[in-house]
């Protein structure tokens, strides 16, 4: 029997997985942290006015809490094709498999997407104020960057996960003029 396919989501996959889910649970991925460290030139910005999207950036003494999704058996090939079309649109993400631990104690191996620090879209360590200024004005093929931020932060809160940086960004973006 083949092992089930698990996918680890830390951003928009949490609220919009776009694949059939058999099971999901809060999970932790060690050695990475969620960060607005990737310029978005397709989904939440354009090449001439990039937005920002979340990515997993390496952080050896850190972790990221997110959601692990077990894919409906029999849909693995379609799920991977859809994920690759969505996540690898500009090659700024790298697809990896990594061990994640579900809250119920199970350890599973999950596919996830991490930022390629050598890619031109990588912008690690941007100050939060700079992130807010970019997010407030950017719009891409999947809509406003503000929508991406708000949806991710609110869904994390709904499942009991706090991300202080995202909470600060939501509050700050509300104060800024928007191009919408």
Short mmCIF file of N, CA and C in Angstrom, two decimals:
data_model
loop_
_atom_site.label_atom_id
_atom_site.label_comp_id
_atom_site.label_asym_id
_atom_site.label_seq_id
_atom_site.Cartn_x
_atom_site.Cartn_y
_atom_site.Cartn_z
N UNK A 1 0.84 -1.20 0.00
CA UNK A 1 0.00 0.00 0.00
C UNK A 1 0.88 1.25 0.00
N UNK A 2 0.56 2.18 -0.86
CA UNK A 2 1.31 3.44 -0.90
C UNK A 2 0.93 4.30 0.29
N UNK A 3 1.90 5.10 0.74
CA UNK A 3 1.64 6.02 1.84
C UNK A 3 0.69 7.12 1.38
N UNK A 4 -0.14 7.63 2.28
CA UNK A 4 -1.02 8.74 1.88
C UNK A 4 -0.22 9.99 1.54
N UNK A 5 -0.79 10.82 0.68
CA UNK A 5 -0.17 12.10 0.33
C UNK A 5 -0.68 13.16 1.30
N UNK A 6 0.26 13.80 1.98
CA UNK A 6 -0.03 14.92 2.87
C UNK A 6 0.56 16.19 2.26
N UNK A 7 -0.12 17.31 2.46
CA UNK A 7 0.35 18.62 2.01
C UNK A 7 0.31 19.55 3.22
N UNK A 8 1.41 20.29 3.44
CA UNK A 8 1.47 21.24 4.55
C UNK A 8 1.20 22.65 4.02
N UNK A 9 0.17 23.29 4.57
CA UNK A 9 -0.19 24.65 4.19
C UNK A 9 0.09 25.63 5.31
N UNK A 10 0.59 26.79 4.96
CA UNK A 10 0.94 27.82 5.96
C UNK A 10 0.41 29.19 5.56
N UNK A 11 -0.13 29.32 4.35
CA UNK A 11 -0.66 30.59 3.85
C UNK A 11 -2.02 30.35 3.23
N UNK A 12 -2.15 30.65 1.95
CA UNK A 12 -3.46 30.54 1.30
C UNK A 12 -3.98 29.11 1.19
N UNK A 13 -3.10 28.13 1.25
CA UNK A 13 -3.59 26.75 1.23
C UNK A 13 -4.48 26.46 2.44
N UNK A 14 -4.26 27.17 3.54
CA UNK A 14 -5.07 26.96 4.74
C UNK A 14 -6.54 27.26 4.44
N UNK A 15 -6.81 28.33 3.73
CA UNK A 15 -8.19 28.74 3.48
C UNK A 15 -8.67 28.46 2.06
N UNK A 16 -7.77 27.99 1.20
CA UNK A 16 -8.17 27.72 -0.18
C UNK A 16 -7.29 26.62 -0.77
N UNK A 17 -7.43 25.38 -0.27
CA UNK A 17 -6.52 24.34 -0.75
C UNK A 17 -6.71 23.98 -2.22
N UNK A 18 -7.91 24.06 -2.74
CA UNK A 18 -8.20 23.74 -4.15
C UNK A 18 -7.85 22.31 -4.55
N UNK A 19 -7.91 21.39 -3.59
CA UNK A 19 -7.76 19.96 -3.89
C UNK A 19 -8.62 19.19 -2.91
N UNK A 20 -8.99 17.95 -3.24
CA UNK A 20 -9.87 17.18 -2.37
C UNK A 20 -9.15 16.73 -1.10
N UNK A 21 -9.73 17.06 0.05
CA UNK A 21 -9.12 16.80 1.35
C UNK A 21 -9.90 15.69 2.08
N UNK A 22 -9.18 14.65 2.48
CA UNK A 22 -9.78 13.56 3.24
C UNK A 22 -9.73 13.84 4.74
N UNK A 23 -8.70 14.57 5.16
CA UNK A 23 -8.48 14.85 6.59
C UNK A 23 -7.57 16.05 6.69
N UNK A 24 -7.73 16.80 7.76
CA UNK A 24 -6.81 17.91 7.99
C UNK A 24 -6.62 18.11 9.48
N UNK A 25 -5.47 18.67 9.84
CA UNK A 25 -5.20 18.94 11.23
C UNK A 25 -4.07 19.94 11.38
N UNK A 26 -4.06 20.64 12.48
CA UNK A 26 -2.99 21.58 12.78
C UNK A 26 -1.70 20.78 12.92
N UNK A 27 -0.64 21.31 12.34
CA UNK A 27 0.64 20.61 12.33
C UNK A 27 1.79 21.60 12.47
N UNK A 28 2.92 21.08 12.87
CA UNK A 28 4.13 21.90 13.04
C UNK A 28 5.24 21.38 12.15
N UNK A 29 5.91 22.33 11.49
CA UNK A 29 7.08 22.06 10.66
C UNK A 29 8.26 22.76 11.31
N UNK A 30 9.25 22.01 11.74
CA UNK A 30 10.43 22.58 12.38
C UNK A 30 11.45 23.06 11.36
N UNK A 31 12.19 24.11 11.75
CA UNK A 31 13.30 24.59 10.92
C UNK A 31 12.92 25.63 9.88
N UNK A 32 11.65 26.07 9.88
CA UNK A 32 11.17 27.05 8.90
C UNK A 32 10.23 28.03 9.60
N UNK A 33 10.10 29.22 9.05
CA UNK A 33 9.10 30.16 9.56
C UNK A 33 8.35 30.80 8.40
N UNK A 34 7.08 31.16 8.70
CA UNK A 34 6.21 31.81 7.72
C UNK A 34 6.64 33.27 7.63
N UNK A 35 6.79 33.77 6.40
CA UNK A 35 7.28 35.13 6.21
C UNK A 35 6.83 35.68 4.87
N UNK A 36 6.52 36.98 4.83
CA UNK A 36 6.27 37.66 3.56
C UNK A 36 7.64 37.96 2.94
N UNK A 37 8.24 36.93 2.38
CA UNK A 37 9.61 37.06 1.85
C UNK A 37 9.69 36.76 0.36
N UNK A 38 8.54 36.75 -0.31
CA UNK A 38 8.54 36.51 -1.76
C UNK A 38 7.71 37.55 -2.48
N UNK A 39 8.31 38.20 -3.45
CA UNK A 39 7.58 39.14 -4.28
C UNK A 39 6.63 38.35 -5.18
N UNK A 40 5.39 38.80 -5.25
CA UNK A 40 4.38 38.13 -6.07
C UNK A 40 4.19 38.92 -7.36
N UNK A 41 4.49 38.27 -8.47
CA UNK A 41 4.35 38.94 -9.77
C UNK A 41 3.21 38.35 -10.59
N UNK A 42 2.50 37.39 -10.01
CA UNK A 42 1.39 36.76 -10.71
C UNK A 42 0.09 36.86 -9.90
N UNK A 43 0.06 36.18 -8.75
CA UNK A 43 -1.19 36.02 -7.99
C UNK A 43 -1.60 37.27 -7.20
N UNK A 44 -0.67 37.98 -6.58
CA UNK A 44 -1.02 39.12 -5.72
C UNK A 44 -0.24 40.37 -6.06
N UNK A 45 0.25 40.43 -7.28
CA UNK A 45 0.97 41.59 -7.78
C UNK A 45 1.27 41.37 -9.25
N UNK A 46 2.04 42.27 -9.81
CA UNK A 46 2.44 42.15 -11.22
C UNK A 46 3.94 42.34 -11.33
N UNK A 47 4.48 42.10 -12.51
CA UNK A 47 5.92 42.31 -12.69
C UNK A 47 6.30 43.77 -12.48
N UNK A 48 5.42 44.69 -12.87
CA UNK A 48 5.73 46.11 -12.72
C UNK A 48 5.38 46.64 -11.33
N UNK A 49 4.49 45.96 -10.62
CA UNK A 49 4.12 46.38 -9.26
C UNK A 49 3.92 45.13 -8.39
N UNK A 50 5.01 44.51 -7.98
CA UNK A 50 4.92 43.25 -7.24
C UNK A 50 4.25 43.41 -5.88
N UNK A 51 3.52 42.38 -5.51
CA UNK A 51 2.99 42.27 -4.16
C UNK A 51 3.90 41.38 -3.35
N UNK A 52 3.38 40.90 -2.23
CA UNK A 52 4.13 39.97 -1.39
C UNK A 52 3.25 38.78 -1.05
N UNK A 53 3.85 37.61 -1.04
CA UNK A 53 3.15 36.42 -0.56
C UNK A 53 4.02 35.73 0.48
N UNK A 54 3.35 34.92 1.26
CA UNK A 54 4.04 34.18 2.30
C UNK A 54 4.83 33.03 1.70
N UNK A 55 5.92 32.73 2.33
CA UNK A 55 6.73 31.57 1.98
C UNK A 55 7.34 31.04 3.27
N UNK A 56 7.82 29.83 3.21
CA UNK A 56 8.60 29.29 4.31
C UNK A 56 10.04 29.65 4.07
N UNK A 57 10.62 30.36 5.02
CA UNK A 57 12.03 30.76 4.94
C UNK A 57 12.77 29.97 6.01
N UNK A 58 13.94 29.51 5.68
CA UNK A 58 14.69 28.68 6.60
C UNK A 58 15.00 29.44 7.90
N UNK A 59 14.84 28.74 9.00
CA UNK A 59 15.10 29.30 10.33
C UNK A 59 15.39 28.14 11.27
N UNK A 60 16.64 27.72 11.39
CA UNK A 60 16.98 26.49 12.09
C UNK A 60 16.39 26.35 13.50
N UNK A 61 16.27 27.41 14.25
CA UNK A 61 15.77 27.31 15.62
C UNK A 61 14.30 27.72 15.73
N UNK A 62 13.58 27.68 14.64
CA UNK A 62 12.20 28.13 14.62
C UNK A 62 11.29 27.01 14.13
N UNK A 63 10.02 27.36 13.98
CA UNK A 63 9.03 26.41 13.46
C UNK A 63 7.88 27.21 12.86
N UNK A 64 7.07 26.51 12.09
CA UNK A 64 5.86 27.10 11.53
C UNK A 64 4.70 26.18 11.86
N UNK A 65 3.67 26.74 12.47
CA UNK A 65 2.42 26.02 12.68
C UNK A 65 1.50 26.33 11.52
N UNK A 66 0.91 25.29 10.96
CA UNK A 66 0.00 25.44 9.83
C UNK A 66 -0.98 24.29 9.83
N UNK A 67 -1.41 23.89 8.64
CA UNK A 67 -2.39 22.81 8.50
C UNK A 67 -1.82 21.75 7.58
N UNK A 68 -1.90 20.49 8.04
CA UNK A 68 -1.54 19.35 7.20
C UNK A 68 -2.83 18.78 6.63
N UNK A 69 -2.85 18.58 5.33
CA UNK A 69 -4.01 18.04 4.63
C UNK A 69 -3.65 16.66 4.08
N UNK A 70 -4.48 15.67 4.38
CA UNK A 70 -4.33 14.37 3.72
C UNK A 70 -5.23 14.38 2.50
N UNK A 71 -4.64 14.14 1.36
CA UNK A 71 -5.34 14.19 0.08
C UNK A 71 -6.23 12.94 -0.06
N UNK A 72 -7.40 13.13 -0.65
CA UNK A 72 -8.30 12.01 -0.90
C UNK A 72 -7.57 10.96 -1.74
N UNK A 73 -7.54 9.70 -1.27
CA UNK A 73 -6.87 8.65 -2.05
C UNK A 73 -7.44 8.56 -3.47
N UNK A 74 -6.52 8.36 -4.40
CA UNK A 74 -6.92 8.29 -5.81
C UNK A 74 -6.84 9.61 -6.54
N UNK A 75 -6.62 10.71 -5.80
CA UNK A 75 -6.53 12.03 -6.43
C UNK A 75 -5.12 12.63 -6.32
N UNK A 76 -4.15 11.80 -5.96
CA UNK A 76 -2.79 12.31 -5.72
C UNK A 76 -2.17 12.96 -6.96
N UNK A 77 -2.28 12.31 -8.11
CA UNK A 77 -1.65 12.84 -9.33
C UNK A 77 -2.28 14.18 -9.72
N UNK A 78 -3.60 14.27 -9.69
CA UNK A 78 -4.27 15.53 -10.04
C UNK A 78 -3.94 16.62 -9.03
N UNK A 79 -3.87 16.24 -7.75
CA UNK A 79 -3.55 17.21 -6.71
C UNK A 79 -2.16 17.78 -6.92
N UNK A 80 -1.19 16.91 -7.17
CA UNK A 80 0.18 17.39 -7.37
C UNK A 80 0.28 18.26 -8.62
N UNK A 81 -0.42 17.89 -9.68
CA UNK A 81 -0.39 18.71 -10.90
C UNK A 81 -0.98 20.09 -10.62
N UNK A 82 -2.09 20.15 -9.89
CA UNK A 82 -2.72 21.43 -9.57
C UNK A 82 -1.83 22.27 -8.65
N UNK A 83 -1.22 21.63 -7.65
CA UNK A 83 -0.33 22.36 -6.75
C UNK A 83 0.87 22.93 -7.50
N UNK A 84 1.43 22.14 -8.37
CA UNK A 84 2.60 22.62 -9.13
C UNK A 84 2.24 23.76 -10.06
N UNK A 85 1.08 23.69 -10.67
CA UNK A 85 0.65 24.80 -11.53
C UNK A 85 0.47 26.08 -10.71
N UNK A 86 -0.10 25.94 -9.53
CA UNK A 86 -0.37 27.08 -8.67
C UNK A 86 0.89 27.63 -7.99
N UNK A 87 1.68 26.74 -7.41
CA UNK A 87 2.79 27.17 -6.57
C UNK A 87 4.10 27.39 -7.32
N UNK A 88 4.30 26.73 -8.43
CA UNK A 88 5.57 26.82 -9.14
C UNK A 88 5.48 27.70 -10.38
N UNK A 89 4.52 28.61 -10.39
CA UNK A 89 4.26 29.45 -11.55
C UNK A 89 5.49 30.26 -11.96
N UNK A 90 6.32 30.67 -11.01
CA UNK A 90 7.50 31.46 -11.38
C UNK A 90 8.80 30.85 -10.87
N UNK A 91 8.76 29.65 -10.36
CA UNK A 91 9.95 28.94 -9.87
C UNK A 91 10.59 29.59 -8.64
N UNK A 92 9.88 30.47 -7.96
CA UNK A 92 10.42 31.08 -6.75
C UNK A 92 10.27 30.16 -5.54
N UNK A 93 9.33 29.22 -5.62
CA UNK A 93 9.18 28.21 -4.59
C UNK A 93 9.93 26.95 -4.99
N UNK A 94 10.40 26.24 -4.00
CA UNK A 94 10.95 24.91 -4.19
C UNK A 94 9.99 23.92 -3.55
N UNK A 95 9.69 22.84 -4.23
CA UNK A 95 8.83 21.81 -3.67
C UNK A 95 9.71 20.84 -2.88
N UNK A 96 9.36 20.64 -1.62
CA UNK A 96 10.11 19.70 -0.78
C UNK A 96 9.12 18.78 -0.07
N UNK A 97 9.63 17.69 0.45
CA UNK A 97 8.87 16.88 1.39
C UNK A 97 9.60 17.01 2.73
N UNK A 98 8.81 17.12 3.79
CA UNK A 98 9.40 17.35 5.10
C UNK A 98 8.53 16.70 6.17
N UNK A 99 9.14 16.31 7.28
CA UNK A 99 8.35 15.75 8.38
C UNK A 99 7.58 16.85 9.10
N UNK A 100 6.29 16.60 9.33
CA UNK A 100 5.47 17.51 10.14
C UNK A 100 4.82 16.68 11.24
N UNK A 101 4.53 17.34 12.34
CA UNK A 101 3.90 16.66 13.47
C UNK A 101 2.52 17.25 13.69
N UNK A 102 1.51 16.38 13.59
CA UNK A 102 0.14 16.81 13.85
C UNK A 102 -0.06 16.96 15.36
N UNK A 103 -1.03 17.79 15.74
CA UNK A 103 -1.30 18.02 17.16
C UNK A 103 -1.65 16.74 17.91
N UNK A 104 -2.20 15.75 17.19
CA UNK A 104 -2.53 14.49 17.88
C UNK A 104 -1.31 13.60 18.06
N UNK A 105 -0.12 14.10 17.68
CA UNK A 105 1.12 13.37 17.90
C UNK A 105 1.62 12.58 16.70
N UNK A 106 0.80 12.41 15.68
CA UNK A 106 1.25 11.68 14.50
C UNK A 106 2.31 12.46 13.75
N UNK A 107 3.33 11.75 13.30
CA UNK A 107 4.35 12.34 12.44
C UNK A 107 4.09 11.84 11.02
N UNK A 108 3.99 12.78 10.09
CA UNK A 108 3.77 12.43 8.69
C UNK A 108 4.76 13.19 7.83
N UNK A 109 4.96 12.71 6.63
CA UNK A 109 5.79 13.43 5.66
C UNK A 109 4.85 14.16 4.72
N UNK A 110 5.10 15.46 4.54
CA UNK A 110 4.20 16.30 3.73
C UNK A 110 4.96 17.04 2.65
N UNK A 111 4.29 17.25 1.55
CA UNK A 111 4.78 18.13 0.50
C UNK A 111 4.52 19.56 0.96
N UNK A 112 5.48 20.43 0.77
CA UNK A 112 5.27 21.84 1.06
C UNK A 112 6.17 22.66 0.13
N UNK A 113 5.97 23.96 0.16
CA UNK A 113 6.68 24.85 -0.75
C UNK A 113 7.44 25.88 0.06
N UNK A 114 8.75 25.95 -0.20
CA UNK A 114 9.64 26.86 0.53
C UNK A 114 10.25 27.83 -0.48
N UNK A 115 10.68 28.96 0.01
CA UNK A 115 11.24 29.98 -0.88
C UNK A 115 12.65 29.58 -1.32
N UNK A 116 12.95 29.88 -2.56
CA UNK A 116 14.30 29.72 -3.10
C UNK A 116 15.02 31.04 -2.84
N UNK A 117 15.91 31.05 -1.87
CA UNK A 117 16.59 32.30 -1.49
C UNK A 117 17.48 32.85 -2.61
N UNK A 118 17.80 32.04 -3.59
CA UNK A 118 18.61 32.51 -4.72
C UNK A 118 17.76 33.11 -5.83
N UNK A 119 16.44 33.01 -5.72
CA UNK A 119 15.54 33.51 -6.76
C UNK A 119 15.39 35.02 -6.66
N UNK A 120 15.21 35.68 -7.80
CA UNK A 120 15.08 37.13 -7.85
C UNK A 120 13.87 37.64 -7.06
N UNK A 121 12.85 36.80 -6.86
CA UNK A 121 11.66 37.23 -6.12
C UNK A 121 11.84 37.16 -4.60
N UNK A 122 12.93 36.57 -4.13
CA UNK A 122 13.17 36.48 -2.69
C UNK A 122 13.48 37.85 -2.12
N UNK A 123 12.84 38.18 -1.02
CA UNK A 123 13.07 39.49 -0.37
C UNK A 123 13.01 39.33 1.15
N UNK A 124 13.76 38.41 1.67
CA UNK A 124 13.77 38.14 3.10
C UNK A 124 14.19 39.36 3.92
N UNK A 125 13.70 39.41 5.14
CA UNK A 125 14.07 40.44 6.12
C UNK A 125 13.59 41.84 5.79
N UNK A 126 12.53 41.96 4.97
CA UNK A 126 11.94 43.29 4.75
C UNK A 126 11.32 43.76 6.07
N UNK A 127 11.53 44.99 6.46
CA UNK A 127 10.87 45.50 7.66
C UNK A 127 9.34 45.41 7.51
N UNK A 128 8.64 45.19 8.62
CA UNK A 128 7.19 45.06 8.58
C UNK A 128 6.52 46.28 7.95
N UNK A 129 7.01 47.48 8.21
CA UNK A 129 6.41 48.67 7.61
C UNK A 129 6.51 48.62 6.09
N UNK A 130 7.65 48.19 5.55
CA UNK A 130 7.79 48.06 4.09
C UNK A 130 6.81 47.01 3.56
N UNK A 131 6.65 45.91 4.28
CA UNK A 131 5.70 44.89 3.87
C UNK A 131 4.29 45.48 3.81
N UNK A 132 3.90 46.23 4.82
CA UNK A 132 2.56 46.82 4.87
C UNK A 132 2.35 47.76 3.68
N UNK A 133 3.33 48.58 3.36
CA UNK A 133 3.20 49.53 2.25
C UNK A 133 2.99 48.79 0.93
N UNK A 134 3.70 47.70 0.73
CA UNK A 134 3.56 46.92 -0.51
C UNK A 134 2.20 46.24 -0.56
N UNK A 135 1.83 45.58 0.52
CA UNK A 135 0.57 44.82 0.57
C UNK A 135 -0.64 45.74 0.38
N UNK A 136 -0.57 46.95 0.90
CA UNK A 136 -1.70 47.88 0.83
C UNK A 136 -2.07 48.25 -0.60
N UNK A 137 -1.12 48.20 -1.52
CA UNK A 137 -1.39 48.69 -2.87
C UNK A 137 -1.38 47.63 -3.96
N UNK A 138 -0.84 46.45 -3.70
CA UNK A 138 -0.62 45.46 -4.77
C UNK A 138 -1.89 44.68 -5.11
N UNK A 139 -2.05 44.40 -6.40
CA UNK A 139 -3.16 43.59 -6.91
C UNK A 139 -2.59 42.69 -8.02
N UNK A 140 -3.01 41.42 -8.01
CA UNK A 140 -2.55 40.48 -9.04
C UNK A 140 -3.71 39.67 -9.58
N UNK A 141 -3.37 38.62 -10.28
CA UNK A 141 -4.36 37.78 -10.96
C UNK A 141 -5.38 37.13 -10.05
N UNK A 142 -5.03 36.90 -8.79
CA UNK A 142 -5.97 36.31 -7.82
C UNK A 142 -6.58 37.36 -6.90
N UNK A 143 -6.32 38.63 -7.18
CA UNK A 143 -6.96 39.68 -6.39
C UNK A 143 -5.99 40.52 -5.59
N UNK A 144 -6.55 41.38 -4.72
CA UNK A 144 -5.73 42.29 -3.93
C UNK A 144 -4.85 41.56 -2.92
N UNK A 145 -3.68 42.09 -2.72
CA UNK A 145 -2.74 41.55 -1.74
C UNK A 145 -3.33 41.66 -0.33
N UNK A 146 -4.13 42.71 -0.10
CA UNK A 146 -4.76 42.88 1.21
C UNK A 146 -5.70 41.71 1.53
N UNK A 147 -6.42 41.22 0.52
CA UNK A 147 -7.32 40.08 0.71
C UNK A 147 -6.55 38.84 1.15
N UNK A 148 -5.42 38.58 0.53
CA UNK A 148 -4.55 37.45 0.87
C UNK A 148 -4.10 37.55 2.33
N UNK A 149 -3.63 38.72 2.72
CA UNK A 149 -3.20 38.95 4.10
C UNK A 149 -4.35 38.72 5.08
N UNK A 150 -5.47 39.38 4.85
CA UNK A 150 -6.60 39.27 5.78
C UNK A 150 -7.13 37.85 5.88
N UNK A 151 -7.29 37.17 4.75
CA UNK A 151 -7.78 35.80 4.77
C UNK A 151 -6.85 34.88 5.54
N UNK A 152 -5.57 35.02 5.31
CA UNK A 152 -4.61 34.14 6.00
C UNK A 152 -4.63 34.41 7.49
N UNK A 153 -4.55 35.66 7.88
CA UNK A 153 -4.52 35.99 9.31
C UNK A 153 -5.80 35.56 9.99
N UNK A 154 -6.96 35.81 9.38
CA UNK A 154 -8.23 35.47 10.04
C UNK A 154 -8.42 33.96 10.14
N UNK A 155 -8.01 33.21 9.14
CA UNK A 155 -8.14 31.76 9.20
C UNK A 155 -7.17 31.15 10.21
N UNK A 156 -5.98 31.70 10.32
CA UNK A 156 -5.07 31.24 11.37
C UNK A 156 -5.69 31.46 12.75
N UNK A 157 -6.25 32.65 12.96
CA UNK A 157 -6.91 32.95 14.24
C UNK A 157 -8.06 31.99 14.51
N UNK A 158 -8.88 31.71 13.48
CA UNK A 158 -10.03 30.82 13.62
C UNK A 158 -9.63 29.43 14.09
N UNK A 159 -8.46 28.96 13.69
CA UNK A 159 -8.04 27.62 14.10
C UNK A 159 -7.12 27.68 15.33
N UNK A 160 -7.03 28.84 15.94
CA UNK A 160 -6.30 28.97 17.20
C UNK A 160 -4.81 29.20 17.07
N UNK A 161 -4.36 29.65 15.91
CA UNK A 161 -2.95 29.93 15.71
C UNK A 161 -2.74 31.44 15.62
N UNK A 162 -1.84 31.94 16.43
CA UNK A 162 -1.52 33.36 16.40
C UNK A 162 -0.23 33.59 15.63
N UNK A 163 -0.25 34.62 14.81
CA UNK A 163 0.96 35.06 14.12
C UNK A 163 1.04 36.57 14.36
N UNK A 164 1.83 36.99 15.34
CA UNK A 164 1.87 38.42 15.69
C UNK A 164 2.24 39.34 14.53
N UNK A 165 3.14 38.90 13.65
CA UNK A 165 3.52 39.73 12.50
C UNK A 165 2.33 39.94 11.57
N UNK A 166 1.58 38.88 11.30
CA UNK A 166 0.41 39.03 10.42
C UNK A 166 -0.66 39.90 11.08
N UNK A 167 -0.86 39.75 12.38
CA UNK A 167 -1.84 40.59 13.08
C UNK A 167 -1.43 42.06 13.00
N UNK A 168 -0.15 42.35 13.19
CA UNK A 168 0.34 43.73 13.09
C UNK A 168 0.13 44.25 11.67
N UNK A 169 0.45 43.42 10.68
CA UNK A 169 0.30 43.85 9.29
C UNK A 169 -1.15 44.17 8.95
N UNK A 170 -2.09 43.34 9.41
CA UNK A 170 -3.51 43.61 9.14
C UNK A 170 -3.89 44.97 9.71
N UNK A 171 -3.52 45.22 10.96
CA UNK A 171 -3.86 46.51 11.59
C UNK A 171 -3.21 47.67 10.85
N UNK A 172 -1.96 47.53 10.48
CA UNK A 172 -1.24 48.62 9.80
C UNK A 172 -1.80 48.87 8.41
N UNK A 173 -2.09 47.82 7.66
CA UNK A 173 -2.63 47.98 6.31
C UNK A 173 -3.97 48.71 6.35
N UNK A 174 -4.77 48.47 7.39
CA UNK A 174 -6.05 49.17 7.54
C UNK A 174 -5.87 50.68 7.64
N UNK A 175 -4.73 51.10 8.15
CA UNK A 175 -4.44 52.53 8.32
C UNK A 175 -3.93 53.20 7.05
N UNK A 176 -3.48 52.41 6.10
CA UNK A 176 -2.83 52.95 4.90
C UNK A 176 -3.82 53.18 3.77
N UNK A 177 -3.53 54.16 2.91
CA UNK A 177 -4.38 54.32 1.72
C UNK A 177 -4.21 53.11 0.81
N UNK A 178 -5.30 52.71 0.19
CA UNK A 178 -5.30 51.57 -0.70
C UNK A 178 -5.52 52.04 -2.13
N UNK A 179 -5.01 51.28 -3.08
CA UNK A 179 -5.21 51.63 -4.49
C UNK A 179 -6.53 51.04 -5.00
N UNK A 180 -7.28 50.37 -4.11
CA UNK A 180 -8.52 49.71 -4.53
C UNK A 180 -9.71 50.64 -4.41
#
